[in-house]
XYZ file of C-alpha atoms in Angstrom:
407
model
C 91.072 23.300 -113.825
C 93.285 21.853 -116.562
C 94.698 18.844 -115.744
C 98.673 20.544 -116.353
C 96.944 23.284 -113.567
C 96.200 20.426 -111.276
C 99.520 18.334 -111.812
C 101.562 21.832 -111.138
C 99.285 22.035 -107.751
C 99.990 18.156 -106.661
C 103.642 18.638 -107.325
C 104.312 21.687 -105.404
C 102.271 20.398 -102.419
C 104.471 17.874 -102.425
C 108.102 19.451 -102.605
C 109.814 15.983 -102.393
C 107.866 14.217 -105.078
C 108.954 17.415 -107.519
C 112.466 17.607 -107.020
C 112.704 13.480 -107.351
C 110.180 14.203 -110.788
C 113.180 17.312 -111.832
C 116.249 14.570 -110.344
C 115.072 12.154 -113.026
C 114.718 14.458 -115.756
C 118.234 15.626 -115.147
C 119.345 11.763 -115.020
C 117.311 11.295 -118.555
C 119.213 14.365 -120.182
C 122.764 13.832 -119.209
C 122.268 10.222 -120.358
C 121.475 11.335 -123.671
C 124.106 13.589 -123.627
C 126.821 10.794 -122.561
C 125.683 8.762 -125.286
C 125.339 10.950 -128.079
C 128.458 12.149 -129.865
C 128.376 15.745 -131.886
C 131.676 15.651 -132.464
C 132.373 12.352 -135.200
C 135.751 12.890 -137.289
C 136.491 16.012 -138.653
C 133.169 17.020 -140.113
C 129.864 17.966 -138.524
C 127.930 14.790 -137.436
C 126.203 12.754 -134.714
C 126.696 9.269 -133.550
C 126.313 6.762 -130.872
C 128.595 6.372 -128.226
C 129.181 4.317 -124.887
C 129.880 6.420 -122.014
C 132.092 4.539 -119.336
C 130.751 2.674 -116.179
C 132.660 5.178 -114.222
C 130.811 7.810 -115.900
C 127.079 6.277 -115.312
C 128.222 5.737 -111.461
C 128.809 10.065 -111.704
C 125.536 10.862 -113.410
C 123.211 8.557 -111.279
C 125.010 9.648 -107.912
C 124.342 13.385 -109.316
C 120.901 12.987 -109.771
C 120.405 11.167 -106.643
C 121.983 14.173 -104.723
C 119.775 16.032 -106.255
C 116.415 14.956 -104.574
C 117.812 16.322 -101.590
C 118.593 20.204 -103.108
C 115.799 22.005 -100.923
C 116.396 20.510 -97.827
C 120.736 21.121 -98.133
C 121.263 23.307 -100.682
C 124.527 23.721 -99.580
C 125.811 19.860 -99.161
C 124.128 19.064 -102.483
C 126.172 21.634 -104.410
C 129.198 20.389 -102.895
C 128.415 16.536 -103.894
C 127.459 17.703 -107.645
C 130.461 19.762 -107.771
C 132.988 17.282 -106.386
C 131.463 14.529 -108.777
C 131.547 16.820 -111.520
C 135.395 17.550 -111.058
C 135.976 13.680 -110.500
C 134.077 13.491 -114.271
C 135.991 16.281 -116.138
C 139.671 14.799 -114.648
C 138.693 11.246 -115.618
C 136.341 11.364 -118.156
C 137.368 10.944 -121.856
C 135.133 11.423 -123.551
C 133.073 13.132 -120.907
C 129.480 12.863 -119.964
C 127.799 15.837 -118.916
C 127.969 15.096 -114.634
C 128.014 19.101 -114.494
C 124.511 19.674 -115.339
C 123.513 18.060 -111.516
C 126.188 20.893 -110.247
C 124.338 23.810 -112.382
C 121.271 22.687 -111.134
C 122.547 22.996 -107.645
C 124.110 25.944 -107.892
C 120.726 27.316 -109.649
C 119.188 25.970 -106.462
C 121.264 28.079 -103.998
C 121.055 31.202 -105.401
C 117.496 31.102 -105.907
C 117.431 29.874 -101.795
C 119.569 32.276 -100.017
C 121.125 35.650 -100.339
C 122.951 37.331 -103.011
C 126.245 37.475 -101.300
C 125.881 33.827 -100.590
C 125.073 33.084 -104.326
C 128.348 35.080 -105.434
C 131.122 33.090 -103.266
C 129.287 29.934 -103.836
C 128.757 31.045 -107.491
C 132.764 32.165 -107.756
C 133.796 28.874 -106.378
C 131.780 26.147 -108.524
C 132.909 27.742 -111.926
C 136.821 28.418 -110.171
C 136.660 24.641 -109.305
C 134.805 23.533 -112.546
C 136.394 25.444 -114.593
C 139.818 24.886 -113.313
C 139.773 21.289 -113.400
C 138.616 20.858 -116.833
C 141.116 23.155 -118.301
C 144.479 22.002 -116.002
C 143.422 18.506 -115.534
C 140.972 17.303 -118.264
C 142.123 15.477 -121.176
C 141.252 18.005 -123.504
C 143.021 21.413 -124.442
C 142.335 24.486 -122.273
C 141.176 26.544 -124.592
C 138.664 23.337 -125.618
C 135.221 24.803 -126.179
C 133.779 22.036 -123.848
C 135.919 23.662 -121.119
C 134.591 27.085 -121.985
C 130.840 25.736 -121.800
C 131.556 24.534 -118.376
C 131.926 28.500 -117.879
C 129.415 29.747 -119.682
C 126.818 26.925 -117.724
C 127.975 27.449 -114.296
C 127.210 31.507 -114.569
C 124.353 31.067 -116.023
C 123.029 28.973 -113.829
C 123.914 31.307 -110.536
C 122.728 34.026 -112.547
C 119.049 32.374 -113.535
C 118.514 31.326 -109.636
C 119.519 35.069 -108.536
C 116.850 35.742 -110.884
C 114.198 33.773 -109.291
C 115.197 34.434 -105.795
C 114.464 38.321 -106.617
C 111.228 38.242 -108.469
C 110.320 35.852 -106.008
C 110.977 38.590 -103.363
C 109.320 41.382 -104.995
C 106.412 39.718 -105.772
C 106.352 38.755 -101.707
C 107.209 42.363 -101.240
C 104.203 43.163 -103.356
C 102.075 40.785 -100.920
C 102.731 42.364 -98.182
C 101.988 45.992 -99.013
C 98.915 44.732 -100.395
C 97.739 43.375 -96.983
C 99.435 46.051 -95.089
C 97.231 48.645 -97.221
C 94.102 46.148 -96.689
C 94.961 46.304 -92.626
C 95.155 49.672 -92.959
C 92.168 50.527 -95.310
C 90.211 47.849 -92.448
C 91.758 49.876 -89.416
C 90.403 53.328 -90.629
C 87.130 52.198 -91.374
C 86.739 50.870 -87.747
C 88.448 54.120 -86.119
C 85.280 56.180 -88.933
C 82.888 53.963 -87.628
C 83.886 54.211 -84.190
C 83.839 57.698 -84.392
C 80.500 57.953 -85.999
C 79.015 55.655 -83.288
C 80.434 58.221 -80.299
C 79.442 61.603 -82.443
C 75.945 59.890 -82.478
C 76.001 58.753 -79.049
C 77.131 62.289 -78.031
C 74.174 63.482 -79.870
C 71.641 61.106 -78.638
C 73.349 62.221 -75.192
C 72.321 66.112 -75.104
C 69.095 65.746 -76.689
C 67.860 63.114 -74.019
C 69.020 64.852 -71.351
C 68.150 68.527 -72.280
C 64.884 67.605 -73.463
C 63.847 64.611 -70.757
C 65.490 67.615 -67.950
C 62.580 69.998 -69.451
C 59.802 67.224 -69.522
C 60.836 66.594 -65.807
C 60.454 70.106 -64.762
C 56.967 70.527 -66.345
C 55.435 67.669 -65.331
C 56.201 68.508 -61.701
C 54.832 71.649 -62.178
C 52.054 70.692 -63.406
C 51.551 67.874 -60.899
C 51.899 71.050 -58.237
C 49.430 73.225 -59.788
C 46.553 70.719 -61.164
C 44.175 71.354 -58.113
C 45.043 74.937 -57.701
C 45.922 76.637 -60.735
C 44.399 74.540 -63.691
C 45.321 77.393 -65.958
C 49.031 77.047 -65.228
C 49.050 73.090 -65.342
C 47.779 73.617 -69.023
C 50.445 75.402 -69.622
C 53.359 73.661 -68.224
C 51.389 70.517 -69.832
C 51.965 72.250 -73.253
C 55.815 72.860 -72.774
C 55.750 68.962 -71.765
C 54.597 68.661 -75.190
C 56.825 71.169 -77.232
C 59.669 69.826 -75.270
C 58.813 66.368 -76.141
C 58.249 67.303 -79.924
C 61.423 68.195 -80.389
C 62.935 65.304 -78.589
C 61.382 63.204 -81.520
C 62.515 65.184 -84.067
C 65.727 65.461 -83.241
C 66.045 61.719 -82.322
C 64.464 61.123 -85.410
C 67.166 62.539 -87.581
C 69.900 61.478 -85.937
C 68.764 57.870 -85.742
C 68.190 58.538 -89.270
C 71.443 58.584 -90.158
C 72.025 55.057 -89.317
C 69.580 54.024 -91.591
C 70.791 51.803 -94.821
C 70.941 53.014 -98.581
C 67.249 51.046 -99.050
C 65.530 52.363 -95.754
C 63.015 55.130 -96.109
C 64.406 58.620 -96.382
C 66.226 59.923 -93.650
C 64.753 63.583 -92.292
C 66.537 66.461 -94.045
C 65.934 68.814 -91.398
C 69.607 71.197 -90.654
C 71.100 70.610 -87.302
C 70.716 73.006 -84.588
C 72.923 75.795 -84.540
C 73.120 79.215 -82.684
C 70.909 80.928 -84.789
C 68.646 78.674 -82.532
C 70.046 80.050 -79.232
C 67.068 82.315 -78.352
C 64.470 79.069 -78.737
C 67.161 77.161 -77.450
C 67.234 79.655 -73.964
C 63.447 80.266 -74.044
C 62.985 76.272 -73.383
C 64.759 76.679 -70.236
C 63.034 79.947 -69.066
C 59.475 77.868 -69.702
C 60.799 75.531 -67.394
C 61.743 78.607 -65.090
C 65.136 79.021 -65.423
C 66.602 82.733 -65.920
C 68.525 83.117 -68.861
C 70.362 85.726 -70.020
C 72.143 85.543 -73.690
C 74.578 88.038 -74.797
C 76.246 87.681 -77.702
C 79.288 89.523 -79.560
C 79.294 87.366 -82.873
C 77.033 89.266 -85.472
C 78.100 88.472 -89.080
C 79.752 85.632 -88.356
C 79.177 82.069 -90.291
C 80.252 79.340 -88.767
C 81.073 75.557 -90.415
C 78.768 73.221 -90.050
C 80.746 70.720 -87.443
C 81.393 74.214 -85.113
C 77.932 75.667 -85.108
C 76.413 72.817 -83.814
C 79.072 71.619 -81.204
C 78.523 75.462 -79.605
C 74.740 74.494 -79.293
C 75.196 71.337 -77.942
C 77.622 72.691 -75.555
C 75.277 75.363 -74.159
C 72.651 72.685 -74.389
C 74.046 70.499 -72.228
C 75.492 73.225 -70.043
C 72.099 74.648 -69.183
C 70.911 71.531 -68.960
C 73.180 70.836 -65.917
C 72.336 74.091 -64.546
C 68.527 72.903 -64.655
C 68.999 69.573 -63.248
C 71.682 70.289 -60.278
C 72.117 74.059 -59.834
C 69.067 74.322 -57.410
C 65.577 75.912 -58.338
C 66.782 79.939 -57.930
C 69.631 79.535 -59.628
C 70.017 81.946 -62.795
C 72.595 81.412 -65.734
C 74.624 83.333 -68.108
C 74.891 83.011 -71.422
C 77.400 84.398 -74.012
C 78.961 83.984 -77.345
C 81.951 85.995 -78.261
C 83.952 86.245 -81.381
C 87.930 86.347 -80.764
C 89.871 86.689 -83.830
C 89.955 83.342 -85.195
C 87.772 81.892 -82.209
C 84.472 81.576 -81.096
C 84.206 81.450 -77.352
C 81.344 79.941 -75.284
C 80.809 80.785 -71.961
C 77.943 79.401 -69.740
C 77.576 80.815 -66.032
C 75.478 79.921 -62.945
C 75.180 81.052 -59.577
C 73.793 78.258 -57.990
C 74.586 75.510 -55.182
C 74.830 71.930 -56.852
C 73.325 69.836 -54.839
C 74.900 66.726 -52.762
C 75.351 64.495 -56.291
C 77.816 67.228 -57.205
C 77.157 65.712 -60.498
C 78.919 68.303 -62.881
C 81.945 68.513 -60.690
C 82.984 64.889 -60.689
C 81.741 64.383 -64.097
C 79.686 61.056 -63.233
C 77.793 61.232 -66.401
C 78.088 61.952 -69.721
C 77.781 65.465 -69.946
C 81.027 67.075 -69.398
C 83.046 63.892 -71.318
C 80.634 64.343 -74.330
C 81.148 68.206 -74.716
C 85.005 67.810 -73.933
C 85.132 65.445 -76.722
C 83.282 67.458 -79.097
C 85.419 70.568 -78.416
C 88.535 68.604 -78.961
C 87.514 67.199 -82.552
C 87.494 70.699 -83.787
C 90.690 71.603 -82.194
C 89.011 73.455 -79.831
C 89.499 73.465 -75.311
C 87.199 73.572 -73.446
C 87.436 74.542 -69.448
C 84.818 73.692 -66.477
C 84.678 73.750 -62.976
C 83.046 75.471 -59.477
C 83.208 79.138 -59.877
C 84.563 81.088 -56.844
C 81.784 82.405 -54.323
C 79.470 79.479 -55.748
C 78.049 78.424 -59.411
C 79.326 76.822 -62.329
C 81.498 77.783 -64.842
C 81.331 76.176 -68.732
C 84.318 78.101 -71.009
C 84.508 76.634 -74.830
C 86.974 78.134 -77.642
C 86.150 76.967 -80.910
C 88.191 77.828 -83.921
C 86.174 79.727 -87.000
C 87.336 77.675 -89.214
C 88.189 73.759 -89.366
C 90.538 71.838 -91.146
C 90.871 67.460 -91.881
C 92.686 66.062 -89.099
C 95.788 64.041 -90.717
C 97.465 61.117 -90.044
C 100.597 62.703 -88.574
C 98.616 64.786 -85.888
C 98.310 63.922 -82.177
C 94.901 61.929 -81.057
């Protein structure tokens, strides 16, 4: 830092020390200007004047005033104005006393408001002005009286000046940070949203594939002794089912792997052209499931084709865990002008958890939430005469949610 940088930081950290530093620079300039004279005879010349006592009382008492202009901008105008009036009524010849009232009028108009800055602005040059020309020694039309004029405007004018590039650039500021707040806030509401999409995921492949390991493993505790043949097999399942869990935990805890981790698997998520594998886990874990489906030649996005899946995943999967062992469920997926619709039917008895009804896990909430993202509804609830009863409408297509539309 140069050491001008570093003397402009001391002085501004210290407000008080600066304006006494700008007070005595005033006090320096309008006591060269009281003692030089530009006006010698009737030619163009300088020489060396005395300025009256009176005169150095005016200037010193100006520049005093002065070192108070931040903290009363107001009071210290009215002191450099009065003793600048006392100057141009008394003073012959005159020292320059107004340039502590310009000063102070600079200092108003760059501290408060425009409309402040144009009566207070109106009334130094009236007052200034007015006294030099009607009560001064000199003519009217004297072009001392007319720099009084010219000085006093310019020096409202200058502060105005200040006062609004001083507000733009705060203006400036503050869009800057509002647009940082606001760049900060949407990349927590993306991440939070990326953290519940993968919890949702995490979510239905635990529980369909864990519900399916369950099942298996009891049935081949059952059967060991007895049917060794049929243990194998349900042993087998255990493993498929458990397979897949890996694989599919695998990629999506991939995707919360950093840009120097080892490649992420690239392996598409599920969809319903996986519906028939998705159905014949449950029937190896001896559910009945029947799929019909009414949506032949249609291609879903991305976002939609998997939220179906996961929502008959995790609707079967509650049909599997609390729908009782002979209960049998319904599958079908319809296309509805611009819709998709999902509907998931069993005819079982929950049992005394009644854990799809009251929604005490995750299940219901996770589906619900993914329906909603795409714009989508989804219904549940007890089916009359006993069962379940899992309705999802998902649009075809998908569009960006923007700013202006409802959470």
């Amino acid at each position: 830092m140069t050491p001008l940088a570093r003397a402009r930081r001391e002085l501004t950290a210290h407000p008080l020390a600066l304006d006494s530093a700008l007070a005595a620079g005033v006090l320096l300039c309008m006591l060269a200007g009281s003692f030089v004279d530009p006006h010698s005879g009737h030619s163009v010349s300088w020489s060396i004047r005395t300025p009256d006592p009176l005169s150095l009382l005016l200037m010193t008492l100006g520049a005093i005033a002065l070192v108070f202009r931040r903290r009363a901008p107001m009071t210290v105008l009215a002191v450099t104005g009065t003793l600048s009036v006392v100057e141009l009524v008394t003073g012959d010849p005159r020292a320059p006393v107004a340039m502590s009232a310009v000063v102070a009028l600079f200092t108003v108009a760059a501290t408060t408001d425009r409309p402040t800055t144009l009566r207070a602005g109106l009334l130094t040059t009236t007052a200034l002005t007015s006294a030099a020309m009607l009560a001064g020694p000199l003519p009217w039309y004297a072009q001392e009286n007319l720099g009084i004029l010219a000085w006093t405007g310019i020096g409202a004018t200058a502060g105005d000046a200040v006062r609004s590039r001083r507000a733009v650039v705060q203006a400036i500021r503050e869009r800057a940070e509002r647009a940082e707040r606001t760049r900060e806030e949407e990349a927590r509401r993306r991440v939070a949203e990326e953290r519940l999409r993968i919890a949702r995921d995490l979510h239905d492949v635990v529980a369909h594939h864990i519900a399916l390991v369950n099942v298996q493993a009891g049935v081949a505790a059952h059967v060991m002794d007895k049917r060794p043949d049929q243990a194998k097999e349900a042993l087998a399942h255990v493993r498929e089912a458990s397979r897949s869990a890996l694989n599919e935990l695998r990629a999506t805890v991939g995707l919360l792997r950093q840009s120097g981790d080892p490649e992420a698997p690239t392996e598409p998520a599920p969809g319903l052209d996986r519906l028939d594998e998705l159905a014949g886990t449950f029937r190896n874990a001896g559910l009945l499931v029947e799929v019909a489906r009414a949506d032949h030649g249609t291609t879903l996005p991305a976002a939609v084709d998997l939220a179906a899946y996961r929502v008959i995943q995790e609707a079967l999967t509650n049909v599997q865990k609390h729908a009782g062992a002979d209960a049998k469920a319904e599958v079908s997926v319809v296309r509805v002008g611009p819709h998709i619709e999902i509907t998931v039917l069993d005819d079982g008895a929950p049992g005394p958890e009644e854990a799809p009804v009251t929604g005490g896990g995750h299940g219901l909430l996770g589906m619900r939430e993914r329906v909603t993202a795409l714009r989508g509804t989804l219904t549940t609830g007890p089916r009359y005469g006993g069962g379940f009863r899992v309705h999802a409408i998902l649009p075809v297509k998908t569009r960006t949610r923007t700013a202006e539309d409802p959470v």
